[in-house]
Amino acid sequence: RFNHHYTSLDRAYIAEPEPDVDALYHAWSQKLGRPAIVPSYEHEVDPKRLVGLRGPYISYFARTVVSPVARDAWIVIGNTDGFKLWVNGELVAQADEALDWTPFNTVAPVHLKQGANRLLLKLARRNAAMRFTLGFRARTKAHGDHHNTEDWLVDLSDE
């Protein structure tokens, strides 16, 4: 009870896993006085580019990834703190941990449907050194069923 800046991955701060992204985007853009968009370099998700909060917080990110074909894939995550990730409303990966970042801290299988695939990321920031990356690798099983034997998917786009 003495932790005044407590965040929880178990508490839903918005309607998980299917929030009204358009309404939330509009509301937060109004509060921020600018579009509530986080520009990302390749696969990095960095909330500090949008808000300057210094203490612990939970942030949510919505993204629509378009796949030209239906296929199985690996989601490859580098994280230093806790997160939950939903794809098309299904929880596909989660971790509640504090660790050093590597590009493959968490790897999870996922099925991408042809066309739009909705991602919702719930990201915990509990210390200043938070880092989060996310990428997709093929899951062809041509050389076994391991993400390190597969190529990165480079034909995905964002909507």
PDB file of C-alpha atoms in Angstrom:
ATOM      1  CA  ARG A   1       0.000   0.000   0.000  1.00  0.00           C
ATOM      2  CA  PHE A   2       3.002   2.297   0.113  1.00  0.00           C
ATOM      3  CA  ASN A   3       3.648   1.972  -3.623  1.00  0.00           C
ATOM      4  CA  HIS A   4       2.098   5.185  -4.938  1.00  0.00           C
ATOM      5  CA  HIS A   5       3.016   4.512  -8.553  1.00  0.00           C
ATOM      6  CA  TYR A   6       1.729   0.981  -9.026  1.00  0.00           C
ATOM      7  CA  THR A   7       0.904  -0.390 -12.465  1.00  0.00           C
ATOM      8  CA  SER A   8      -0.632  -3.766 -13.189  1.00  0.00           C
ATOM      9  CA  LEU A   9      -0.715  -5.868 -16.318  1.00  0.00           C
ATOM     10  CA  ASP A  10      -3.715  -7.689 -14.824  1.00  0.00           C
ATOM     11  CA  ARG A  11      -5.861  -4.536 -14.657  1.00  0.00           C
ATOM     12  CA  ALA A  12      -7.650  -3.503 -17.853  1.00  0.00           C
ATOM     13  CA  TYR A  13      -7.251   0.269 -18.144  1.00  0.00           C
ATOM     14  CA  ILE A  14      -9.171   0.231 -21.444  1.00  0.00           C
ATOM     15  CA  ALA A  15     -11.516  -2.334 -23.025  1.00  0.00           C
ATOM     16  CA  GLU A  16      -9.107  -5.212 -23.695  1.00  0.00           C
ATOM     17  CA  PRO A  17      -8.637  -6.834 -26.154  1.00  0.00           C
ATOM     18  CA  GLU A  18     -10.972  -4.907 -28.496  1.00  0.00           C
ATOM     19  CA  PRO A  19     -10.870  -1.197 -27.578  1.00  0.00           C
ATOM     20  CA  ASP A  20     -12.455   1.548 -29.654  1.00  0.00           C
ATOM     21  CA  VAL A  21      -9.121   2.593 -31.173  1.00  0.00           C
ATOM     22  CA  ASP A  22     -10.572   5.490 -33.174  1.00  0.00           C
ATOM     23  CA  ALA A  23     -12.243   7.047 -30.113  1.00  0.00           C
ATOM     24  CA  LEU A  24      -9.125   6.575 -27.962  1.00  0.00           C
ATOM     25  CA  TYR A  25      -6.917   8.058 -30.676  1.00  0.00           C
ATOM     26  CA  HIS A  26      -9.181  11.105 -30.964  1.00  0.00           C
ATOM     27  CA  ALA A  27      -9.408  11.605 -27.178  1.00  0.00           C
ATOM     28  CA  TRP A  28      -5.638  11.292 -26.615  1.00  0.00           C
ATOM     29  CA  SER A  29      -4.836  13.499 -29.595  1.00  0.00           C
ATOM     30  CA  GLN A  30      -7.063  16.165 -28.007  1.00  0.00           C
ATOM     31  CA  LYS A  31      -5.323  15.804 -24.614  1.00  0.00           C
ATOM     32  CA  LEU A  32      -1.841  15.890 -26.135  1.00  0.00           C
ATOM     33  CA  GLY A  33      -2.609  18.688 -28.579  1.00  0.00           C
ATOM     34  CA  ARG A  34      -1.099  16.629 -31.422  1.00  0.00           C
ATOM     35  CA  PRO A  35      -1.724  13.266 -33.093  1.00  0.00           C
ATOM     36  CA  ALA A  36      -1.375  10.372 -30.626  1.00  0.00           C
ATOM     37  CA  ILE A  37       0.992   8.488 -32.914  1.00  0.00           C
ATOM     38  CA  VAL A  38       4.339   7.017 -31.908  1.00  0.00           C
ATOM     39  CA  PRO A  39       6.824   7.146 -34.775  1.00  0.00           C
ATOM     40  CA  SER A  40       8.945   4.017 -34.726  1.00  0.00           C
ATOM     41  CA  TYR A  41      12.290   3.185 -36.175  1.00  0.00           C
ATOM     42  CA  GLU A  42      11.785  -0.187 -37.834  1.00  0.00           C
ATOM     43  CA  HIS A  43      10.607  -2.495 -35.024  1.00  0.00           C
ATOM     44  CA  GLU A  44      11.109  -0.318 -31.920  1.00  0.00           C
ATOM     45  CA  VAL A  45       8.153   0.836 -29.789  1.00  0.00           C
ATOM     46  CA  ASP A  46       9.150   3.867 -27.709  1.00  0.00           C
ATOM     47  CA  PRO A  47       6.372   5.667 -25.787  1.00  0.00           C
ATOM     48  CA  LYS A  48       8.836   8.405 -24.729  1.00  0.00           C
ATOM     49  CA  ARG A  49       8.442   9.780 -28.256  1.00  0.00           C
ATOM     50  CA  LEU A  50       4.831  10.612 -27.421  1.00  0.00           C
ATOM     51  CA  VAL A  51       4.706  11.402 -23.713  1.00  0.00           C
ATOM     52  CA  GLY A  52       7.305  12.600 -21.243  1.00  0.00           C
ATOM     53  CA  LEU A  53       6.122  10.700 -18.189  1.00  0.00           C
ATOM     54  CA  ARG A  54       8.973   9.726 -15.874  1.00  0.00           C
ATOM     55  CA  GLY A  55       7.316   7.336 -13.434  1.00  0.00           C
ATOM     56  CA  PRO A  56       5.759   3.919 -13.940  1.00  0.00           C
ATOM     57  CA  TYR A  57       2.853   3.688 -16.361  1.00  0.00           C
ATOM     58  CA  ILE A  58       0.927   1.381 -18.672  1.00  0.00           C
ATOM     59  CA  SER A  59       0.615   2.345 -22.311  1.00  0.00           C
ATOM     60  CA  TYR A  60      -1.379   0.771 -25.107  1.00  0.00           C
ATOM     61  CA  PHE A  61      -0.474   0.690 -28.778  1.00  0.00           C
ATOM     62  CA  ALA A  62      -2.734  -0.357 -31.634  1.00  0.00           C
ATOM     63  CA  ARG A  63      -1.354  -1.360 -35.009  1.00  0.00           C
ATOM     64  CA  THR A  64      -2.857  -2.979 -38.080  1.00  0.00           C
ATOM     65  CA  VAL A  65      -0.460  -5.239 -39.966  1.00  0.00           C
ATOM     66  CA  VAL A  66      -1.484  -6.274 -43.463  1.00  0.00           C
ATOM     67  CA  SER A  67      -0.322  -9.668 -44.716  1.00  0.00           C
ATOM     68  CA  PRO A  68      -0.587 -10.456 -48.438  1.00  0.00           C
ATOM     69  CA  VAL A  69      -1.391 -14.113 -47.618  1.00  0.00           C
ATOM     70  CA  ALA A  70      -2.684 -16.145 -44.681  1.00  0.00           C
ATOM     71  CA  ARG A  71       0.251 -17.804 -42.924  1.00  0.00           C
ATOM     72  CA  ASP A  72       1.806 -18.955 -39.698  1.00  0.00           C
ATOM     73  CA  ALA A  73       4.531 -16.736 -38.293  1.00  0.00           C
ATOM     74  CA  TRP A  74       6.660 -16.078 -35.227  1.00  0.00           C
ATOM     75  CA  ILE A  75       6.307 -12.855 -33.276  1.00  0.00           C
ATOM     76  CA  VAL A  76       9.776 -12.024 -31.985  1.00  0.00           C
ATOM     77  CA  ILE A  77       9.854  -9.645 -29.024  1.00  0.00           C
ATOM     78  CA  GLY A  78      12.655  -7.891 -27.206  1.00  0.00           C
ATOM     79  CA  ASN A  79      11.490  -6.520 -23.868  1.00  0.00           C
ATOM     80  CA  THR A  80      12.863  -5.161 -20.617  1.00  0.00           C
ATOM     81  CA  ASP A  81       9.554  -5.051 -18.758  1.00  0.00           C
ATOM     82  CA  GLY A  82       6.099  -6.587 -18.779  1.00  0.00           C
ATOM     83  CA  PHE A  83       3.687  -6.643 -21.703  1.00  0.00           C
ATOM     84  CA  LYS A  84       0.637  -8.339 -23.190  1.00  0.00           C
ATOM     85  CA  LEU A  85       0.101  -8.702 -26.926  1.00  0.00           C
ATOM     86  CA  TRP A  86      -3.132  -9.572 -28.694  1.00  0.00           C
ATOM     87  CA  VAL A  87      -3.468 -10.364 -32.403  1.00  0.00           C
ATOM     88  CA  ASN A  88      -6.991 -10.237 -33.792  1.00  0.00           C
ATOM     89  CA  GLY A  89      -8.386 -10.313 -30.249  1.00  0.00           C
ATOM     90  CA  GLU A  90      -6.381 -13.393 -29.157  1.00  0.00           C
ATOM     91  CA  LEU A  91      -3.726 -13.108 -26.448  1.00  0.00           C
ATOM     92  CA  VAL A  92      -0.604 -14.492 -28.149  1.00  0.00           C
ATOM     93  CA  ALA A  93       2.248 -13.396 -25.855  1.00  0.00           C
ATOM     94  CA  GLN A  94       2.767 -11.981 -22.392  1.00  0.00           C
ATOM     95  CA  ALA A  95       5.469 -11.550 -19.814  1.00  0.00           C
ATOM     96  CA  ASP A  96       5.636  -9.785 -16.464  1.00  0.00           C
ATOM     97  CA  GLU A  97       9.329  -9.525 -15.851  1.00  0.00           C
ATOM     98  CA  ALA A  98      12.239  -7.123 -15.597  1.00  0.00           C
ATOM     99  CA  LEU A  99      15.288  -8.213 -17.569  1.00  0.00           C
ATOM    100  CA  ASP A 100      18.000  -7.050 -19.939  1.00  0.00           C
ATOM    101  CA  TRP A 101      16.908  -6.464 -23.512  1.00  0.00           C
ATOM    102  CA  THR A 102      17.774  -8.941 -26.234  1.00  0.00           C
ATOM    103  CA  PRO A 103      15.944  -9.116 -29.576  1.00  0.00           C
ATOM    104  CA  PHE A 104      14.581 -12.596 -28.747  1.00  0.00           C
ATOM    105  CA  ASN A 105      13.439 -12.355 -25.114  1.00  0.00           C
ATOM    106  CA  THR A 106       9.995 -13.650 -26.018  1.00  0.00           C
ATOM    107  CA  VAL A 107       8.979 -15.602 -29.132  1.00  0.00           C
ATOM    108  CA  ALA A 108       5.425 -16.759 -29.822  1.00  0.00           C
ATOM    109  CA  PRO A 109       3.684 -18.510 -32.714  1.00  0.00           C
ATOM    110  CA  VAL A 110       0.838 -16.624 -34.379  1.00  0.00           C
ATOM    111  CA  HIS A 111      -1.428 -17.052 -37.373  1.00  0.00           C
ATOM    112  CA  LEU A 112      -1.735 -14.024 -39.640  1.00  0.00           C
ATOM    113  CA  LYS A 113      -4.812 -13.922 -41.798  1.00  0.00           C
ATOM    114  CA  GLN A 114      -4.739 -12.491 -45.308  1.00  0.00           C
ATOM    115  CA  GLY A 115      -5.375  -8.765 -45.134  1.00  0.00           C
ATOM    116  CA  ALA A 116      -5.649  -6.709 -41.957  1.00  0.00           C
ATOM    117  CA  ASN A 117      -4.473  -8.147 -38.620  1.00  0.00           C
ATOM    118  CA  ARG A 118      -5.163  -6.017 -35.530  1.00  0.00           C
ATOM    119  CA  LEU A 119      -2.457  -5.872 -32.862  1.00  0.00           C
ATOM    120  CA  LEU A 120      -2.999  -4.460 -29.390  1.00  0.00           C
ATOM    121  CA  LEU A 121       0.067  -4.083 -27.196  1.00  0.00           C
ATOM    122  CA  LYS A 122      -0.153  -3.339 -23.475  1.00  0.00           C
ATOM    123  CA  LEU A 123       3.255  -2.199 -22.313  1.00  0.00           C
ATOM    124  CA  ALA A 124       4.408  -1.645 -18.729  1.00  0.00           C
ATOM    125  CA  ARG A 125       7.068   0.919 -17.956  1.00  0.00           C
ATOM    126  CA  ARG A 126       8.390   0.527 -14.456  1.00  0.00           C
ATOM    127  CA  ASN A 127      11.853   2.011 -14.865  1.00  0.00           C
ATOM    128  CA  ALA A 128      13.612   4.502 -17.106  1.00  0.00           C
ATOM    129  CA  ALA A 129      15.484   1.846 -19.075  1.00  0.00           C
ATOM    130  CA  MET A 130      12.402   0.367 -20.769  1.00  0.00           C
ATOM    131  CA  ARG A 131      12.955  -0.987 -24.279  1.00  0.00           C
ATOM    132  CA  PHE A 132      10.550  -2.920 -26.504  1.00  0.00           C
ATOM    133  CA  THR A 133      10.908  -4.308 -30.024  1.00  0.00           C
ATOM    134  CA  LEU A 134       8.604  -6.462 -32.118  1.00  0.00           C
ATOM    135  CA  GLY A 135       9.149  -8.235 -35.428  1.00  0.00           C
ATOM    136  CA  PHE A 136       7.721 -11.071 -37.486  1.00  0.00           C
ATOM    137  CA  ARG A 137       9.508 -14.110 -38.838  1.00  0.00           C
ATOM    138  CA  ALA A 138       8.133 -16.768 -41.164  1.00  0.00           C
ATOM    139  CA  ARG A 139       7.074 -20.102 -39.682  1.00  0.00           C
ATOM    140  CA  THR A 140       7.484 -22.489 -42.622  1.00  0.00           C
ATOM    141  CA  LYS A 141       9.001 -25.351 -40.576  1.00  0.00           C
ATOM    142  CA  ALA A 142      11.277 -26.039 -43.559  1.00  0.00           C
ATOM    143  CA  HIS A 143      14.299 -26.441 -41.256  1.00  0.00           C
ATOM    144  CA  GLY A 144      12.585 -27.427 -38.012  1.00  0.00           C
ATOM    145  CA  ASP A 145      10.152 -25.427 -35.928  1.00  0.00           C
ATOM    146  CA  HIS A 146      12.374 -22.670 -34.527  1.00  0.00           C
ATOM    147  CA  HIS A 147      12.324 -18.923 -35.164  1.00  0.00           C
ATOM    148  CA  ASN A 148      16.102 -18.725 -35.710  1.00  0.00           C
ATOM    149  CA  THR A 149      15.855 -20.952 -38.790  1.00  0.00           C
ATOM    150  CA  GLU A 150      13.378 -18.629 -40.513  1.00  0.00           C
ATOM    151  CA  ASP A 151      13.623 -15.373 -42.457  1.00  0.00           C
ATOM    152  CA  TRP A 152      12.132 -12.070 -41.317  1.00  0.00           C
ATOM    153  CA  LEU A 153       8.827 -11.257 -43.013  1.00  0.00           C
ATOM    154  CA  VAL A 154       9.509  -8.257 -45.221  1.00  0.00           C
ATOM    155  CA  ASP A 155       6.269  -8.197 -47.198  1.00  0.00           C
ATOM    156  CA  LEU A 156       4.026  -6.929 -44.391  1.00  0.00           C
ATOM    157  CA  SER A 157       2.622  -3.410 -44.423  1.00  0.00           C
ATOM    158  CA  ASP A 158       0.799  -1.147 -41.979  1.00  0.00           C
ATOM    159  CA  GLU A 159      -2.697   0.194 -42.451  1.00  0.00           C
TER     160      GLU A 159
END
